[in-house]
PDB file of C-alpha atoms in Angstrom:
ATOM      1  CA  UNK C  38      37.242 -65.366  95.700  1.00  0.00           C
ATOM      2  CA  UNK C  39      39.050 -62.448  95.743  1.00  0.00           C
ATOM      3  CA  UNK C  40      40.735 -61.936  98.929  1.00  0.00           C
ATOM      4  CA  UNK C  41      40.368 -58.501 101.186  1.00  0.00           C
ATOM      5  CA  UNK C  42      43.082 -56.542 102.333  1.00  0.00           C
ATOM      6  CA  UNK C  43      43.886 -52.811 103.604  1.00  0.00           C
ATOM      7  CA  UNK C  44      45.719 -50.148 105.079  1.00  0.00           C
ATOM      8  CA  UNK C  45      44.361 -48.352 108.238  1.00  0.00           C
ATOM      9  CA  UNK C  46      45.455 -44.726 109.147  1.00  0.00           C
ATOM     10  CA  UNK C  47      44.665 -40.877 109.969  1.00  0.00           C
ATOM     11  CA  UNK C  48      45.184 -39.416 107.387  1.00  0.00           C
ATOM     12  CA  UNK C  49      45.395 -42.155 104.660  1.00  0.00           C
ATOM     13  CA  UNK C  50      44.478 -40.352 101.437  1.00  0.00           C
ATOM     14  CA  UNK C  51      48.174 -39.776 101.006  1.00  0.00           C
ATOM     15  CA  UNK C  52      48.804 -43.623 101.435  1.00  0.00           C
ATOM     16  CA  UNK C  53      50.674 -45.246  98.704  1.00  0.00           C
ATOM     17  CA  UNK C  54      50.282 -48.681  99.998  1.00  0.00           C
ATOM     18  CA  UNK C  55      47.226 -49.451  97.871  1.00  0.00           C
ATOM     19  CA  UNK C  56      48.708 -48.684  94.568  1.00  0.00           C
ATOM     20  CA  UNK C  57      52.069 -50.872  95.802  1.00  0.00           C
ATOM     21  CA  UNK C  58      49.857 -54.032  97.025  1.00  0.00           C
ATOM     22  CA  UNK C  59      48.051 -53.824  93.983  1.00  0.00           C
ATOM     23  CA  UNK C  60      51.105 -54.049  91.693  1.00  0.00           C
ATOM     24  CA  UNK C  61      52.782 -56.509  94.081  1.00  0.00           C
ATOM     25  CA  UNK C  62      48.997 -58.497  93.098  1.00  0.00           C
ATOM     26  CA  UNK C  63      49.386 -57.939  89.406  1.00  0.00           C
ATOM     27  CA  UNK C  64      53.112 -59.129  88.947  1.00  0.00           C
ATOM     28  CA  UNK C  65      52.392 -62.122  91.392  1.00  0.00           C
ATOM     29  CA  UNK C  66      49.268 -63.690  90.137  1.00  0.00           C
ATOM     30  CA  UNK C  67      47.518 -63.141  93.167  1.00  0.00           C
ATOM     31  CA  UNK C  68      43.794 -62.437  93.388  1.00  0.00           C
ATOM     32  CA  UNK C  69      43.279 -60.114  96.058  1.00  0.00           C
ATOM     33  CA  UNK C  70      42.032 -56.439  96.594  1.00  0.00           C
ATOM     34  CA  UNK C  71      43.619 -53.420  98.496  1.00  0.00           C
ATOM     35  CA  UNK C  72      41.723 -50.663  99.771  1.00  0.00           C
ATOM     36  CA  UNK C  73      42.526 -47.594 102.154  1.00  0.00           C
ATOM     37  CA  UNK C  74      40.455 -47.596 105.368  1.00  0.00           C
ATOM     38  CA  UNK C  75      40.192 -43.746 107.211  1.00  0.00           C
ATOM     39  CA  UNK C  76      39.321 -45.265 110.739  1.00  0.00           C
ATOM     40  CA  UNK C  77      38.369 -42.429 112.520  1.00  0.00           C
ATOM     41  CA  UNK C  78      40.701 -41.698 115.403  1.00  0.00           C
ATOM     42  CA  UNK C  79      38.940 -43.166 118.485  1.00  0.00           C
ATOM     43  CA  UNK C  80      37.340 -45.667 116.405  1.00  0.00           C
ATOM     44  CA  UNK C  81      40.296 -47.808 114.943  1.00  0.00           C
ATOM     45  CA  UNK C  82      39.397 -50.901 116.756  1.00  0.00           C
ATOM     46  CA  UNK C  83      35.670 -50.871 115.529  1.00  0.00           C
ATOM     47  CA  UNK C  84      36.888 -50.204 111.995  1.00  0.00           C
ATOM     48  CA  UNK C  85      39.406 -53.340 112.074  1.00  0.00           C
ATOM     49  CA  UNK C  86      36.277 -55.562 113.823  1.00  0.00           C
ATOM     50  CA  UNK C  87      34.091 -54.427 111.258  1.00  0.00           C
ATOM     51  CA  UNK C  88      36.857 -55.228 108.562  1.00  0.00           C
ATOM     52  CA  UNK C  89      38.047 -58.734 109.363  1.00  0.00           C
ATOM     53  CA  UNK C  90      34.222 -59.372 110.290  1.00  0.00           C
ATOM     54  CA  UNK C  91      33.320 -58.902 106.765  1.00  0.00           C
ATOM     55  CA  UNK C  92      35.659 -61.418 105.352  1.00  0.00           C
ATOM     56  CA  UNK C  93      38.871 -59.303 105.734  1.00  0.00           C
ATOM     57  CA  UNK C  94      42.231 -61.635 105.478  1.00  0.00           C
ATOM     58  CA  UNK C  95      45.238 -59.198 106.616  1.00  0.00           C
ATOM     59  CA  UNK C  96      46.252 -55.466 106.757  1.00  0.00           C
ATOM     60  CA  UNK C  97      48.608 -52.753 107.488  1.00  0.00           C
ATOM     61  CA  UNK C  98      48.587 -50.314 110.239  1.00  0.00           C
ATOM     62  CA  UNK C  99      49.794 -46.861 110.227  1.00  0.00           C
ATOM     63  CA  UNK C 100      49.947 -43.472 112.270  1.00  0.00           C
ATOM     64  CA  UNK C 101      48.508 -43.075 114.645  1.00  0.00           C
ATOM     65  CA  UNK C 102      47.624 -46.513 115.111  1.00  0.00           C
ATOM     66  CA  UNK C 103      50.487 -49.206 115.275  1.00  0.00           C
ATOM     67  CA  UNK C 104      50.501 -49.486 119.156  1.00  0.00           C
ATOM     68  CA  UNK C 105      46.735 -49.635 119.270  1.00  0.00           C
ATOM     69  CA  UNK C 106      47.063 -52.329 116.783  1.00  0.00           C
ATOM     70  CA  UNK C 107      49.688 -54.354 118.636  1.00  0.00           C
ATOM     71  CA  UNK C 108      47.389 -54.548 122.220  1.00  0.00           C
ATOM     72  CA  UNK C 109      44.386 -55.668 119.644  1.00  0.00           C
ATOM     73  CA  UNK C 110      46.146 -59.124 118.524  1.00  0.00           C
ATOM     74  CA  UNK C 111      45.937 -62.257 119.908  1.00  0.00           C
ATOM     75  CA  UNK C 112      49.051 -63.316 118.800  1.00  0.00           C
ATOM     76  CA  UNK C 113      52.397 -60.987 118.165  1.00  0.00           C
ATOM     77  CA  UNK C 114      55.716 -62.021 116.550  1.00  0.00           C
ATOM     78  CA  UNK C 115      59.084 -61.910 118.094  1.00  0.00           C
ATOM     79  CA  UNK C 116      59.390 -58.202 116.407  1.00  0.00           C
ATOM     80  CA  UNK C 117      56.119 -57.069 117.213  1.00  0.00           C
ATOM     81  CA  UNK C 118      56.920 -57.890 120.807  1.00  0.00           C
ATOM     82  CA  UNK C 119      60.305 -56.132 120.905  1.00  0.00           C
ATOM     83  CA  UNK C 120      58.996 -53.270 118.923  1.00  0.00           C
ATOM     84  CA  UNK C 121      56.033 -52.720 121.025  1.00  0.00           C
ATOM     85  CA  UNK C 122      53.735 -51.665 117.729  1.00  0.00           C
ATOM     86  CA  UNK C 123      52.630 -53.407 114.982  1.00  0.00           C
ATOM     87  CA  UNK C 124      52.018 -52.623 111.111  1.00  0.00           C
ATOM     88  CA  UNK C 125      50.809 -56.193 109.530  1.00  0.00           C
ATOM     89  CA  UNK C 126      47.978 -58.074 110.766  1.00  0.00           C
ATOM     90  CA  UNK C 127      46.986 -61.502 109.647  1.00  0.00           C
ATOM     91  CA  UNK C 128      43.380 -62.996 110.312  1.00  0.00           C
ATOM     92  CA  UNK C 129      44.837 -66.607 111.294  1.00  0.00           C
ATOM     93  CA  UNK C 130      42.340 -70.171 110.396  1.00  0.00           C
ATOM     94  CA  UNK C 131      41.069 -69.998 113.655  1.00  0.00           C
ATOM     95  CA  UNK C 132      40.249 -66.361 113.429  1.00  0.00           C
ATOM     96  CA  UNK C 133      42.571 -64.883 115.879  1.00  0.00           C
ATOM     97  CA  UNK C 134      44.721 -62.085 114.862  1.00  0.00           C
ATOM     98  CA  UNK C 135      48.552 -62.172 114.490  1.00  0.00           C
ATOM     99  CA  UNK C 136      50.717 -58.977 114.639  1.00  0.00           C
ATOM    100  CA  UNK C 137      54.116 -58.666 112.800  1.00  0.00           C
ATOM    101  CA  UNK C 138      56.161 -55.745 112.283  1.00  0.00           C
ATOM    102  CA  UNK C 139      57.725 -55.272 108.813  1.00  0.00           C
ATOM    103  CA  UNK C 140      59.373 -52.241 109.146  1.00  0.00           C
ATOM    104  CA  UNK C 141      62.748 -53.037 110.369  1.00  0.00           C
ATOM    105  CA  UNK C 142      63.528 -55.589 107.828  1.00  0.00           C
ATOM    106  CA  UNK C 143      61.908 -53.197 105.054  1.00  0.00           C
ATOM    107  CA  UNK C 144      64.413 -50.534 106.158  1.00  0.00           C
ATOM    108  CA  UNK C 145      67.557 -52.900 106.391  1.00  0.00           C
ATOM    109  CA  UNK C 146      66.877 -54.534 102.985  1.00  0.00           C
ATOM    110  CA  UNK C 147      66.741 -51.204 101.311  1.00  0.00           C
ATOM    111  CA  UNK C 148      69.586 -49.640 103.543  1.00  0.00           C
ATOM    112  CA  UNK C 149      71.856 -52.588 102.464  1.00  0.00           C
ATOM    113  CA  UNK C 150      70.720 -52.266  98.526  1.00  0.00           C
ATOM    114  CA  UNK C 151      72.031 -49.115  98.491  1.00  0.00           C
ATOM    115  CA  UNK C 152      75.117 -49.207 101.006  1.00  0.00           C
ATOM    116  CA  UNK C 153      76.263 -52.964 101.231  1.00  0.00           C
ATOM    117  CA  UNK C 154      75.958 -55.069 103.823  1.00  0.00           C
ATOM    118  CA  UNK C 155      75.784 -53.879 107.618  1.00  0.00           C
ATOM    119  CA  UNK C 156      77.803 -56.666 109.200  1.00  0.00           C
ATOM    120  CA  UNK C 157      80.308 -54.915 111.653  1.00  0.00           C
ATOM    121  CA  UNK C 158      79.415 -51.370 110.563  1.00  0.00           C
ATOM    122  CA  UNK C 159      79.089 -48.499 112.925  1.00  0.00           C
ATOM    123  CA  UNK C 160      75.468 -46.923 112.591  1.00  0.00           C
ATOM    124  CA  UNK C 161      74.212 -44.080 114.089  1.00  0.00           C
ATOM    125  CA  UNK C 162      70.271 -44.158 114.673  1.00  0.00           C
ATOM    126  CA  UNK C 163      68.734 -40.850 115.203  1.00  0.00           C
ATOM    127  CA  UNK C 164      65.786 -40.729 117.808  1.00  0.00           C
ATOM    128  CA  UNK C 165      64.541 -43.246 119.693  1.00  0.00           C
ATOM    129  CA  UNK C 166      60.693 -43.247 118.803  1.00  0.00           C
ATOM    130  CA  UNK C 167      58.296 -46.130 117.555  1.00  0.00           C
ATOM    131  CA  UNK C 168      60.258 -46.019 114.190  1.00  0.00           C
ATOM    132  CA  UNK C 169      63.546 -46.481 115.676  1.00  0.00           C
ATOM    133  CA  UNK C 170      62.280 -48.946 118.322  1.00  0.00           C
ATOM    134  CA  UNK C 171      60.707 -50.569 115.412  1.00  0.00           C
ATOM    135  CA  UNK C 172      63.872 -51.308 113.331  1.00  0.00           C
ATOM    136  CA  UNK C 173      66.708 -52.028 116.179  1.00  0.00           C
ATOM    137  CA  UNK C 174      66.267 -55.815 116.129  1.00  0.00           C
ATOM    138  CA  UNK C 175      67.022 -56.120 112.163  1.00  0.00           C
ATOM    139  CA  UNK C 176      69.686 -53.720 112.269  1.00  0.00           C
ATOM    140  CA  UNK C 177      71.191 -56.005 115.393  1.00  0.00           C
ATOM    141  CA  UNK C 178      70.400 -59.121 113.261  1.00  0.00           C
ATOM    142  CA  UNK C 179      72.435 -57.444 110.473  1.00  0.00           C
ATOM    143  CA  UNK C 180      75.596 -57.320 112.297  1.00  0.00           C
ATOM    144  CA  UNK C 181      75.358 -53.345 112.752  1.00  0.00           C
ATOM    145  CA  UNK C 182      77.123 -52.111 116.002  1.00  0.00           C
ATOM    146  CA  UNK C 183      74.239 -49.739 116.727  1.00  0.00           C
ATOM    147  CA  UNK C 184      74.552 -46.337 118.521  1.00  0.00           C
ATOM    148  CA  UNK C 185      71.481 -44.511 119.274  1.00  0.00           C
ATOM    149  CA  UNK C 186      71.047 -40.535 120.036  1.00  0.00           C
ATOM    150  CA  UNK C 187      68.108 -38.693 120.624  1.00  0.00           C
ATOM    151  CA  UNK C 188      67.341 -35.010 121.709  1.00  0.00           C
ATOM    152  CA  UNK C 189      66.236 -36.620 125.159  1.00  0.00           C
ATOM    153  CA  UNK C 190      69.237 -38.551 126.236  1.00  0.00           C
ATOM    154  CA  UNK C 191      67.226 -40.807 129.053  1.00  0.00           C
ATOM    155  CA  UNK C 192      64.650 -42.482 125.671  1.00  0.00           C
ATOM    156  CA  UNK C 193      67.835 -43.066 123.788  1.00  0.00           C
ATOM    157  CA  UNK C 194      69.109 -44.757 127.030  1.00  0.00           C
ATOM    158  CA  UNK C 195      66.091 -46.528 127.758  1.00  0.00           C
ATOM    159  CA  UNK C 196      65.770 -47.914 124.017  1.00  0.00           C
ATOM    160  CA  UNK C 197      69.690 -49.233 124.486  1.00  0.00           C
ATOM    161  CA  UNK C 198      69.018 -51.070 127.637  1.00  0.00           C
ATOM    162  CA  UNK C 199      65.444 -52.957 126.057  1.00  0.00           C
ATOM    163  CA  UNK C 200      67.763 -54.494 123.079  1.00  0.00           C
ATOM    164  CA  UNK C 201      70.974 -54.652 125.108  1.00  0.00           C
ATOM    165  CA  UNK C 202      70.406 -58.521 125.061  1.00  0.00           C
ATOM    166  CA  UNK C 203      70.324 -58.678 121.043  1.00  0.00           C
ATOM    167  CA  UNK C 204      73.553 -57.229 119.509  1.00  0.00           C
ATOM    168  CA  UNK C 205      75.900 -54.279 119.915  1.00  0.00           C
ATOM    169  CA  UNK C 206      73.816 -51.339 120.988  1.00  0.00           C
ATOM    170  CA  UNK C 207      74.454 -47.970 123.266  1.00  0.00           C
ATOM    171  CA  UNK C 208      73.329 -44.435 123.379  1.00  0.00           C
ATOM    172  CA  UNK C 209      75.342 -41.440 123.367  1.00  0.00           C
ATOM    173  CA  UNK C 210      74.357 -38.041 124.098  1.00  0.00           C
ATOM    174  CA  UNK C 211      74.443 -35.392 120.691  1.00  0.00           C
ATOM    175  CA  UNK C 212      76.855 -33.429 122.254  1.00  0.00           C
ATOM    176  CA  UNK C 213      79.255 -36.255 122.902  1.00  0.00           C
ATOM    177  CA  UNK C 214      79.231 -37.249 119.382  1.00  0.00           C
ATOM    178  CA  UNK C 215      82.404 -36.989 118.032  1.00  0.00           C
ATOM    179  CA  UNK C 216      83.601 -39.821 115.612  1.00  0.00           C
ATOM    180  CA  UNK C 217      82.510 -40.417 111.985  1.00  0.00           C
ATOM    181  CA  UNK C 218      80.286 -43.511 111.421  1.00  0.00           C
ATOM    182  CA  UNK C 219      80.027 -45.880 108.668  1.00  0.00           C
ATOM    183  CA  UNK C 220      75.841 -45.433 108.105  1.00  0.00           C
ATOM    184  CA  UNK C 221      73.455 -42.646 109.924  1.00  0.00           C
ATOM    185  CA  UNK C 222      69.939 -43.019 109.564  1.00  0.00           C
ATOM    186  CA  UNK C 223      67.258 -40.688 110.673  1.00  0.00           C
ATOM    187  CA  UNK C 224      64.496 -42.048 112.052  1.00  0.00           C
ATOM    188  CA  UNK C 225      62.758 -38.844 113.097  1.00  0.00           C
ATOM    189  CA  UNK C 226      60.146 -36.783 111.199  1.00  0.00           C
ATOM    190  CA  UNK C 227      61.411 -33.404 112.086  1.00  0.00           C
ATOM    191  CA  UNK C 228      62.040 -33.017 108.365  1.00  0.00           C
ATOM    192  CA  UNK C 229      58.128 -33.130 107.293  1.00  0.00           C
ATOM    193  CA  UNK C 230      57.918 -30.124 109.891  1.00  0.00           C
ATOM    194  CA  UNK C 231      60.638 -28.294 107.715  1.00  0.00           C
ATOM    195  CA  UNK C 232      62.704 -28.840 111.289  1.00  0.00           C
ATOM    196  CA  UNK C 233      66.311 -30.571 111.516  1.00  0.00           C
ATOM    197  CA  UNK C 234      67.725 -32.122 114.702  1.00  0.00           C
ATOM    198  CA  UNK C 235      70.984 -30.695 115.221  1.00  0.00           C
ATOM    199  CA  UNK C 236      73.752 -33.009 114.861  1.00  0.00           C
ATOM    200  CA  UNK C 237      77.832 -32.810 115.428  1.00  0.00           C
ATOM    201  CA  UNK C 238      79.145 -32.601 111.599  1.00  0.00           C
ATOM    202  CA  UNK C 239      82.166 -34.645 113.129  1.00  0.00           C
ATOM    203  CA  UNK C 240      79.592 -38.079 112.411  1.00  0.00           C
ATOM    204  CA  UNK C 241      80.093 -37.886 108.709  1.00  0.00           C
ATOM    205  CA  UNK C 242      83.153 -38.196 106.675  1.00  0.00           C
ATOM    206  CA  UNK C 243      83.882 -39.174 103.068  1.00  0.00           C
ATOM    207  CA  UNK C 244      83.243 -42.643 103.427  1.00  0.00           C
ATOM    208  CA  UNK C 245      79.555 -42.177 105.868  1.00  0.00           C
ATOM    209  CA  UNK C 246      76.307 -43.306 103.747  1.00  0.00           C
ATOM    210  CA  UNK C 247      73.272 -41.393 104.879  1.00  0.00           C
ATOM    211  CA  UNK C 248      69.617 -42.506 105.687  1.00  0.00           C
ATOM    212  CA  UNK C 249      66.410 -40.532 105.622  1.00  0.00           C
ATOM    213  CA  UNK C 250      63.742 -42.717 106.719  1.00  0.00           C
ATOM    214  CA  UNK C 251      60.820 -40.384 105.015  1.00  0.00           C
ATOM    215  CA  UNK C 252      60.651 -39.816 101.425  1.00  0.00           C
ATOM    216  CA  UNK C 253      59.997 -36.930  98.800  1.00  0.00           C
ATOM    217  CA  UNK C 254      60.160 -35.862  95.205  1.00  0.00           C
ATOM    218  CA  UNK C 255      62.897 -33.688  96.351  1.00  0.00           C
ATOM    219  CA  UNK C 256      65.843 -34.254  98.739  1.00  0.00           C
ATOM    220  CA  UNK C 257      64.901 -34.204 101.930  1.00  0.00           C
ATOM    221  CA  UNK C 258      66.324 -31.805 104.388  1.00  0.00           C
ATOM    222  CA  UNK C 259      68.264 -34.555 106.239  1.00  0.00           C
ATOM    223  CA  UNK C 260      69.734 -35.471 103.409  1.00  0.00           C
ATOM    224  CA  UNK C 261      70.499 -32.217 102.392  1.00  0.00           C
ATOM    225  CA  UNK C 262      72.675 -31.709 105.333  1.00  0.00           C
ATOM    226  CA  UNK C 263      74.609 -35.001 104.959  1.00  0.00           C
ATOM    227  CA  UNK C 264      75.439 -34.016 101.672  1.00  0.00           C
ATOM    228  CA  UNK C 265      76.817 -30.514 102.529  1.00  0.00           C
ATOM    229  CA  UNK C 266      79.000 -32.244 105.374  1.00  0.00           C
ATOM    230  CA  UNK C 267      80.746 -34.172 102.205  1.00  0.00           C
ATOM    231  CA  UNK C 268      78.491 -37.471 102.604  1.00  0.00           C
ATOM    232  CA  UNK C 269      79.602 -40.415 100.621  1.00  0.00           C
ATOM    233  CA  UNK C 270      75.908 -41.034  99.524  1.00  0.00           C
ATOM    234  CA  UNK C 271      72.489 -40.408 100.548  1.00  0.00           C
ATOM    235  CA  UNK C 272      69.688 -42.369 100.166  1.00  0.00           C
ATOM    236  CA  UNK C 273      65.805 -41.673 101.364  1.00  0.00           C
ATOM    237  CA  UNK C 274      63.023 -44.112 102.780  1.00  0.00           C
ATOM    238  CA  UNK C 275      60.806 -44.553  99.511  1.00  0.00           C
ATOM    239  CA  UNK C 276      62.547 -48.056  99.329  1.00  0.00           C
ATOM    240  CA  UNK C 277      61.890 -49.392 102.826  1.00  0.00           C
ATOM    241  CA  UNK C 278      58.399 -48.359 102.758  1.00  0.00           C
ATOM    242  CA  UNK C 279      58.371 -50.656  99.529  1.00  0.00           C
ATOM    243  CA  UNK C 280      60.209 -53.154 101.415  1.00  0.00           C
ATOM    244  CA  UNK C 281      58.008 -53.029 104.437  1.00  0.00           C
ATOM    245  CA  UNK C 282      55.439 -53.874 102.089  1.00  0.00           C
ATOM    246  CA  UNK C 283      56.911 -56.481 100.569  1.00  0.00           C
ATOM    247  CA  UNK C 284      57.499 -58.300 103.402  1.00  0.00           C
ATOM    248  CA  UNK C 285      53.807 -57.707 104.664  1.00  0.00           C
ATOM    249  CA  UNK C 286      52.541 -59.332 101.229  1.00  0.00           C
ATOM    250  CA  UNK C 287      55.016 -62.450 101.649  1.00  0.00           C
ATOM    251  CA  UNK C 288      53.634 -62.902 105.479  1.00  0.00           C
ATOM    252  CA  UNK C 289      50.545 -62.487 104.083  1.00  0.00           C
ATOM    253  CA  UNK C 290      50.746 -64.494 100.678  1.00  0.00           C
ATOM    254  CA  UNK C 291      53.896 -66.589 100.834  1.00  0.00           C
ATOM    255  CA  UNK C 292      55.121 -64.882  97.797  1.00  0.00           C
ATOM    256  CA  UNK C 293      58.308 -62.411  97.534  1.00  0.00           C
ATOM    257  CA  UNK C 294      57.122 -59.617  94.832  1.00  0.00           C
ATOM    258  CA  UNK C 295      59.974 -58.295  92.860  1.00  0.00           C
ATOM    259  CA  UNK C 296      60.565 -54.432  94.231  1.00  0.00           C
ATOM    260  CA  UNK C 297      62.464 -52.869  91.541  1.00  0.00           C
ATOM    261  CA  UNK C 298      59.722 -52.288  88.875  1.00  0.00           C
ATOM    262  CA  UNK C 299      57.446 -50.762  91.947  1.00  0.00           C
ATOM    263  CA  UNK C 300      59.681 -48.439  93.276  1.00  0.00           C
ATOM    264  CA  UNK C 301      60.711 -47.427  89.661  1.00  0.00           C
ATOM    265  CA  UNK C 302      57.047 -46.380  88.942  1.00  0.00           C
ATOM    266  CA  UNK C 303      56.618 -44.900  92.739  1.00  0.00           C
ATOM    267  CA  UNK C 304      59.318 -42.596  91.639  1.00  0.00           C
ATOM    268  CA  UNK C 305      57.822 -41.458  88.504  1.00  0.00           C
ATOM    269  CA  UNK C 306      54.758 -40.586  90.044  1.00  0.00           C
ATOM    270  CA  UNK C 307      56.530 -38.487  92.585  1.00  0.00           C
ATOM    271  CA  UNK C 308      58.396 -36.727  89.703  1.00  0.00           C
ATOM    272  CA  UNK C 309      54.879 -35.346  88.051  1.00  0.00           C
TER     273      UNK C 309
END
C-alpha cells in the first residue's frame, strides 16, 4: 500500500515540496505519495483532521500554519517546543500526532556545507521571528556564538533570553553592531517584498560568509548587498529547503536521502 504524505499551506501552488519528496522516494525506493494541499486560512485544523482520517501518515506545514500545527499536536519534540512552531507532523502508531521542527537542522546542514563547521564561529542572525526562533537551537548545538539583531530590539532580547541556557547567545541593537562576523544569516523575508533591512557595513569583511534563508533564480537582494560589502561568499536558502525536507523524510521513513541531485534538479528548474 502507498503511504500518503502532504504539505499544507496557503498559498501552496509554489511549493517545491512535492517534487522534493517524490524525488527522495524514488531514490530511496520508498512507496509513498506526496501532495500539496491548499487549506483555507481558517480551515487548517479541519483539513488536517480529514487528511489523517483518510490514512495520511505524515505532513509538512508551511506558512501561515506552523503555529497552529504546534497547538494541534499531542506530542512535541524538544526542537518543536523551543521553536514554538511545527513544520513536520507524524501520525504515531496509537493515532496521536507528534510535531517536530526540521527547519533549523536544514539550515545548519546547508550553512556548514557551504562555509564549513560553525564551532566557535561568530554568527549574526538577522531577524527575531519564527524563522530565527526555529533555527537558534541547532545553531547553538553546532557550537556557534550567536548574536541576534532585529528592527525591534526588544524582540531580539526576548528571543536571546529563551535560549540563554542552551548556548552562547546575545542580542545587540542594529546601530551598535560594529565588528565583522564570521557568518551573517538573514532570517527575514524583507527581500521578498523588495526591501532590505539597513545593516552597518562593518558587520562584513573579506572573511565573512553570508546566507539568506530566502532563495530565487537570481541572487537575492540581501546577498547582492552582502557581495557589494565585500563578503567572501554568499549562499541562498534553497539548500535549507531541501535540508529540512530531508530531515522530515528521515523522521517519517528512517532513511536519509541524498540531497545533491535533488538540489541540482531544482536549480535547473528555477533557471528555466
